[in-house]
Short mmCIF file of C-alpha atoms in Angstrom, two decimals:
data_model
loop_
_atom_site.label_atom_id
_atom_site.label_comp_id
_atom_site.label_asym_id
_atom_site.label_seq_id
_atom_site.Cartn_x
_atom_site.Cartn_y
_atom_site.Cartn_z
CA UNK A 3 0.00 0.00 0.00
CA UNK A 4 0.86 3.19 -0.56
CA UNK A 5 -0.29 6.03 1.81
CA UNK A 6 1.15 9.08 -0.89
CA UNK A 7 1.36 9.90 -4.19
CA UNK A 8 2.84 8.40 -7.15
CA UNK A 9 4.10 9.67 -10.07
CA UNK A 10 5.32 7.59 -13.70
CA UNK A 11 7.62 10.16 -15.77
CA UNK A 12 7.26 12.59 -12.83
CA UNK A 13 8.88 13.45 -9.42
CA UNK A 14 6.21 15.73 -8.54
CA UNK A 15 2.38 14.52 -8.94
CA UNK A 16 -0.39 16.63 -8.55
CA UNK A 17 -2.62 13.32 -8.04
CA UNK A 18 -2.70 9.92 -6.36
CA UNK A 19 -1.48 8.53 -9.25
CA UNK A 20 0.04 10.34 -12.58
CA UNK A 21 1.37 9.53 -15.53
CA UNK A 22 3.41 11.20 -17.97
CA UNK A 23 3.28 9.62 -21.04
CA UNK A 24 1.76 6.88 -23.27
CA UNK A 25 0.08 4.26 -21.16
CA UNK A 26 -0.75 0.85 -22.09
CA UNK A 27 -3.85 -0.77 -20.13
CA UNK A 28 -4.10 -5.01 -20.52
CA UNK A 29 -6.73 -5.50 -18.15
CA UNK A 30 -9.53 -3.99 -16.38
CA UNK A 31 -9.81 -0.72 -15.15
CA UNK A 32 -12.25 0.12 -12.85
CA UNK A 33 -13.44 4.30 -11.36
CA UNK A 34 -16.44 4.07 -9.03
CA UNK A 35 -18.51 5.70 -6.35
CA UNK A 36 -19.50 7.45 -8.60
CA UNK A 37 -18.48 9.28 -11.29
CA UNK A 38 -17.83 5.58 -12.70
CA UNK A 39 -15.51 4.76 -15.72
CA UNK A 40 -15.30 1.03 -16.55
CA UNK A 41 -13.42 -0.95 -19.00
CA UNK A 42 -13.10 -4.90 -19.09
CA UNK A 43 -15.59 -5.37 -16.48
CA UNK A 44 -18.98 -5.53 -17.51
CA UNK A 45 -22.03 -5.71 -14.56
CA UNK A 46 -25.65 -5.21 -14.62
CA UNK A 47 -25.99 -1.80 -15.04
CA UNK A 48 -22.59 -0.34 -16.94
CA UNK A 49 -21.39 -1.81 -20.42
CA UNK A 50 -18.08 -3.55 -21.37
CA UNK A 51 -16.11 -0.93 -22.84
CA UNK A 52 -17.02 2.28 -21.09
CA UNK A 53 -19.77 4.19 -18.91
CA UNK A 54 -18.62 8.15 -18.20
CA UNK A 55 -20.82 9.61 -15.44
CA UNK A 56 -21.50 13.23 -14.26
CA UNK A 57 -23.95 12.25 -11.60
CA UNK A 58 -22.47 10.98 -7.57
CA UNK A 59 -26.24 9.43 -7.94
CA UNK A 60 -25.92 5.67 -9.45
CA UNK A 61 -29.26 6.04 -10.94
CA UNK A 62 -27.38 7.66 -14.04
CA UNK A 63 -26.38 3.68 -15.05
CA UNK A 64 -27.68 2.56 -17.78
CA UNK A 65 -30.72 0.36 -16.51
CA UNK A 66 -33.08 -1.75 -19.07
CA UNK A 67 -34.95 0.76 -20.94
CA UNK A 68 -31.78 1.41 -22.28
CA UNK A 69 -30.27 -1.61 -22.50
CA UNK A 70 -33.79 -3.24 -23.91
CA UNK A 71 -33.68 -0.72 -26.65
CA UNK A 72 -30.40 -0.55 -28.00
CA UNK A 73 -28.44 -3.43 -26.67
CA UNK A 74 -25.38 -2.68 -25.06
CA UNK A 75 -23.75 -0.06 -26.68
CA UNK A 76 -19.94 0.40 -26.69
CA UNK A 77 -20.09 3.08 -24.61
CA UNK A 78 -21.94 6.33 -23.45
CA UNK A 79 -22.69 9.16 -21.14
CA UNK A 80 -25.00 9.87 -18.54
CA UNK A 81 -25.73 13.18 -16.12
CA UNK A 82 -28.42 13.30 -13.79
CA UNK A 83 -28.19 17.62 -14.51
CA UNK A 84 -30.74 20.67 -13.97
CA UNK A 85 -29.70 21.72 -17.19
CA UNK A 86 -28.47 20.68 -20.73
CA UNK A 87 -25.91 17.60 -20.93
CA UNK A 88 -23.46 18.94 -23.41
CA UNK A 89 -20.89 16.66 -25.03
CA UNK A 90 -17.59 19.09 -26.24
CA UNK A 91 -15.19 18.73 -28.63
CA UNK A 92 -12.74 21.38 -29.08
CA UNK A 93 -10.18 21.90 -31.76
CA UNK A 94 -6.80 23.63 -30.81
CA UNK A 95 -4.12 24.88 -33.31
CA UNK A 96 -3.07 27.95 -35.22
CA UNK A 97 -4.91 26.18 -38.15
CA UNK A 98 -7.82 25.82 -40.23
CA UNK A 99 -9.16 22.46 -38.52
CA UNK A 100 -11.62 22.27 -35.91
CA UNK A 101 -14.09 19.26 -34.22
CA UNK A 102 -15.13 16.45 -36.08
CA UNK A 103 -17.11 13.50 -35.58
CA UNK A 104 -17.01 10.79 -38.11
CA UNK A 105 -19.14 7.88 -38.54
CA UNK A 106 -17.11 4.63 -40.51
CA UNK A 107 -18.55 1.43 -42.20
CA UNK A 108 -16.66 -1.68 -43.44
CA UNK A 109 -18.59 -4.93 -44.32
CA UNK A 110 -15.87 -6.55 -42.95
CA UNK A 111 -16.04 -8.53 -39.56
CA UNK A 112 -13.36 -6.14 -37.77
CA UNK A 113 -12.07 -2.73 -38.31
CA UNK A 114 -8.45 -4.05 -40.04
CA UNK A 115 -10.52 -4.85 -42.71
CA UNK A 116 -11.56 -2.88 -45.66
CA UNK A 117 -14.12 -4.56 -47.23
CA UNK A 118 -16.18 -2.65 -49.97
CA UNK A 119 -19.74 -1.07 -48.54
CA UNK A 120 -23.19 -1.33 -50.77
CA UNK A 121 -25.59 1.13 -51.94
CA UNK A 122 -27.81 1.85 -49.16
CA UNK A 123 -25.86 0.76 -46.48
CA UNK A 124 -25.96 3.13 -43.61
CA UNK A 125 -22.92 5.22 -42.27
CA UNK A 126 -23.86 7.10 -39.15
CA UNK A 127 -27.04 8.06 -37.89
CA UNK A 128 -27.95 10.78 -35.45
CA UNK A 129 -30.83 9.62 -33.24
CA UNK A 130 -33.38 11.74 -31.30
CA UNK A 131 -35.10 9.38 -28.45
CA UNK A 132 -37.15 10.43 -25.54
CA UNK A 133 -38.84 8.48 -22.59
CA UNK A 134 -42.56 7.91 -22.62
CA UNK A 135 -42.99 6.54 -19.22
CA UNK A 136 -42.51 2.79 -20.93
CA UNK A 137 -39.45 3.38 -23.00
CA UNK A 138 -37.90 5.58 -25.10
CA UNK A 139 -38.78 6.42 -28.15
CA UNK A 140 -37.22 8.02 -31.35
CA UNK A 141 -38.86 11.43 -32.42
CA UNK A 142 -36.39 11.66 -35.25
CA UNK A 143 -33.11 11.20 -37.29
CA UNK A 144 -30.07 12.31 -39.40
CA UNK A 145 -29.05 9.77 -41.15
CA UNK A 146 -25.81 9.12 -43.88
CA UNK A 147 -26.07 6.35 -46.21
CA UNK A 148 -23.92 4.94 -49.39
CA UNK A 149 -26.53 6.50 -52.54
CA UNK A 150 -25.09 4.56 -55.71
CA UNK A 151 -22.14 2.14 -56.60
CA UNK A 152 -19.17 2.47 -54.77
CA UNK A 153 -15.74 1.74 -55.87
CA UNK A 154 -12.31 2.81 -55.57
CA UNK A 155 -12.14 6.93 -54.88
CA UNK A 156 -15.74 6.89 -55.23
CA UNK A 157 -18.57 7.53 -52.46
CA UNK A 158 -21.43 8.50 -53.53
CA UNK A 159 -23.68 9.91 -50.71
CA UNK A 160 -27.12 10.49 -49.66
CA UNK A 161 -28.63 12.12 -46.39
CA UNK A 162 -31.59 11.86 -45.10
CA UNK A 163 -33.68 14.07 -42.32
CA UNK A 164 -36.72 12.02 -40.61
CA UNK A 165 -39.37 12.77 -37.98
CA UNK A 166 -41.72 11.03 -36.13
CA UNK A 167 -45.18 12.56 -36.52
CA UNK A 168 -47.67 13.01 -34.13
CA UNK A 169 -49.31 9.45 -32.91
CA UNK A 170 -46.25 7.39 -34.28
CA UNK A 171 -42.78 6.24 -33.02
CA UNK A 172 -41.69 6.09 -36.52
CA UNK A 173 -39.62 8.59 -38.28
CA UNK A 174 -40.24 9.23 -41.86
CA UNK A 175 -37.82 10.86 -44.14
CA UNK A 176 -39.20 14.81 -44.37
CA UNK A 177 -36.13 15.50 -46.40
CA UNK A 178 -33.20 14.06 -48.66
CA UNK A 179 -29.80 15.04 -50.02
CA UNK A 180 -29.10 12.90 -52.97
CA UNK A 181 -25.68 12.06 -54.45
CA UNK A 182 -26.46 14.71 -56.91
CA UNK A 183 -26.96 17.59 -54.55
CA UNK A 184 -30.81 17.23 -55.73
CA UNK A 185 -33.06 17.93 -52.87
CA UNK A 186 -36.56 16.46 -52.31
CA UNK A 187 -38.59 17.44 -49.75
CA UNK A 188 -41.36 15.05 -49.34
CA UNK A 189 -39.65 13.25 -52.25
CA UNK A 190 -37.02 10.95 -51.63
CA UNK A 191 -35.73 10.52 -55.46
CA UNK A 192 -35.31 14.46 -56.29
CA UNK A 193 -34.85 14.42 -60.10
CA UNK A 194 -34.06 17.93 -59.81
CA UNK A 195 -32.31 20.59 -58.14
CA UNK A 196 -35.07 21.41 -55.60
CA UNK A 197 -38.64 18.79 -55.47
CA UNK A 198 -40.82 19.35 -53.49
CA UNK A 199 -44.21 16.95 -52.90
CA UNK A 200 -46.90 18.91 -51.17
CA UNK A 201 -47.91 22.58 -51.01
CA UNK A 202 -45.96 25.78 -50.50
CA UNK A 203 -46.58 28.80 -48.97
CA UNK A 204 -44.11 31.48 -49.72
CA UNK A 205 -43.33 35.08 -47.69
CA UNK A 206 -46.56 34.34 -44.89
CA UNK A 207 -46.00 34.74 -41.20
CA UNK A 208 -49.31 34.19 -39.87
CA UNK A 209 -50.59 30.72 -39.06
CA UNK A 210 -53.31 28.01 -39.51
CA UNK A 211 -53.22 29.53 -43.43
CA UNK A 212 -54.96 27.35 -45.71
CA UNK A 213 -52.52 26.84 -48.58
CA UNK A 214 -53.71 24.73 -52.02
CA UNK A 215 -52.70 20.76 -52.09
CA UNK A 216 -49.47 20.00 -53.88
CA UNK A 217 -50.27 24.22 -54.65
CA UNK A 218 -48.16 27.24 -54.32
CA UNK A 219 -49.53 30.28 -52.12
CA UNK A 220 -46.91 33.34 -52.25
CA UNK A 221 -47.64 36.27 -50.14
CA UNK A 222 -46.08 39.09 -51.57
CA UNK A 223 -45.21 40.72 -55.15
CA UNK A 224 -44.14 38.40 -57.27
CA UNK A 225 -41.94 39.28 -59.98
CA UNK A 226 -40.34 37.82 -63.26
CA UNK A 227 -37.16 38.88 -64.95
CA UNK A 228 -36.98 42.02 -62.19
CA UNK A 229 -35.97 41.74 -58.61
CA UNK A 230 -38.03 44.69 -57.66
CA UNK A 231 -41.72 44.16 -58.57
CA UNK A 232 -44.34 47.07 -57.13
CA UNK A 233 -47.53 44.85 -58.05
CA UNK A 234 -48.63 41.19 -57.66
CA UNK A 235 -46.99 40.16 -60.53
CA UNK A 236 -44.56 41.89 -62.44
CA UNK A 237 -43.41 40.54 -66.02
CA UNK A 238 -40.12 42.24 -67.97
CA UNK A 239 -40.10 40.40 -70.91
CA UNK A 240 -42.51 38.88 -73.08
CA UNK A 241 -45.11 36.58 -72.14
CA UNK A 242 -46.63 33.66 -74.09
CA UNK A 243 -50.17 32.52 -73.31
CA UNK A 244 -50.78 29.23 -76.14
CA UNK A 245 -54.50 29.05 -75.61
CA UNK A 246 -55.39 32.18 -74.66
CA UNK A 247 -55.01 34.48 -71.55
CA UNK A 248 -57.63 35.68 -69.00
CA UNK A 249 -57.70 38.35 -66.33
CA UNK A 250 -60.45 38.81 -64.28
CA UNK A 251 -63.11 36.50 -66.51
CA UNK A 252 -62.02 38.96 -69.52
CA UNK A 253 -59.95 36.05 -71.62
CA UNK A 254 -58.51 36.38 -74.99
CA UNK A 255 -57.22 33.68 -77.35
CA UNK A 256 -55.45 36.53 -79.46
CA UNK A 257 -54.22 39.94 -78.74
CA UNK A 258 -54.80 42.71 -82.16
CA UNK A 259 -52.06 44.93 -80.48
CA UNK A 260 -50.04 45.29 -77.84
CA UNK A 261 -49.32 48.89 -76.74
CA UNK A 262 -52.36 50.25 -74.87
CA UNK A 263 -54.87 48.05 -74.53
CA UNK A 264 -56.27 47.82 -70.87
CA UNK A 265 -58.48 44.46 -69.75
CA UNK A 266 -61.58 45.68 -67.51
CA UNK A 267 -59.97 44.95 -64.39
CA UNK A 268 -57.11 47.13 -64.68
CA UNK A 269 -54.47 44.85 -66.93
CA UNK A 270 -52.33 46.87 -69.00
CA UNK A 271 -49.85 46.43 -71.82
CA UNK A 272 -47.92 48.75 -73.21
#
């Protein structure tokens, strides 16, 4: 036993035990009472390869709901907190870099070996769960998966943004990120730069507004070929109507002239 401190690569520790340098661990290693940290030595309530806690309460342990749901992960954190549980990563340097968290696949049985992923496979996922008194439940999702063929210097990506809606516990995708850098919104197979299934409202900022299904509702001037239009809608150019044109119930299938004629509800062209 020793009744002072020790210190590996220094004569003067500032702990019980510290170490200056790399460290090799074979073995378990064990932190309780608790603000527990375990490796090696799996029991009832921590997992195999890690547990970091915040809390001196034990109830912060992963317990069954957890457990149930996931299966035991390879690690995690828990707080018992009045506030938000951040998790930090901070990037130092004189440089350009900064946090990252990556997500890798293989299809390989261990992570020495590279074996080629499939389209569709998923990368990382971001997960959203809450507790409903039963269990806990996901409310939504970020998710990264392989979009196409892969091959050597080629990764072709797709992401994907789910929620659960009201009534459910199952996320559906709201919005997706293709390979392409198409983006669907209600559409998960974007064929062009923007899709989007459903109706739009554009420039309101009031609520329970009933907009048109799979229509477009725009609140504001709209204007085409100027930036700057000062009525509802504002052409600069010319406009091409190939069965006719109506305003206000007075239509036309041909026009005799352009310059000054004015419809009876106040359309002019000049």
């Amino acid at each position: 036993a020793v009744s002072g401190s020790v210190g590996i690569g220094t004569t003067s520790p500032a702990a019980a035990l510290e170490v200056i340098g790399a460290t090799i661990l074979r073995g378990n290693l064990t932190f309780n009472a608790d603000n527990s940290f375990d490796i090696g030595a799996a029991n009832a309530t921590r997992p195999r390869t890690g547990y970091f806690g915040t809390s001196v309460q034990s109830g912060v342990a992963m317990d069954a709901d957890v457990s149930g749901f996931f299966g035991t992960p390879m690690g995690y954190f828990a707080g018992n907190a009045s506030s938000n549980i951040p998790v930090v990563i901070v990037g130092t340097g004189a440089n350009t870099y900064g946090a990252e968290i990556n997500g890798l696949k293989t299809r390989a049985t261990s992570t020495n070996a590279n074996t080629i992923v499939q389209n569709n496979d998923e990368l990382l996922t971001l997960g959203a769960f809450g507790a409903d008194g039963a269990s806990y439940r996901q409310a939504g999702a970020i998710s990264f998966y392989v979009d196409g063929t892969p091959g050597s210097s080629d990764m072709p990506g797709r992401i994907d943004f789910a929620t659960s809606p009201d009534g459910t516990i199952v996320p559906i995708t709201r919005m997706t990120i293709k390979n392409t850098g198409n983006i669907g919104i209600g559409a998960t197979l974007p064929q062009a730069t923007l899709v989007i299934q459903g109706n739009v409202g554009i420039g309101y900022t009031g609520v329970n507004q009933a907009i048109p299904d799979n229509g477009l509702a725009v609140f504001g001037n709209v204007g085409v070929g100027t930036t700057s239009p000062g009525y509802k809608l504002a052409v600069i150019g010319q406009v091409n109507g190939s069965t006719g044109l109506c305003i206000a119930g007075d239509c036309k299938t041909a026009w005799s002239g352009v310059g000054g004629y004015t419809a009876s509800n106040g359309l002019t062209l000049s």
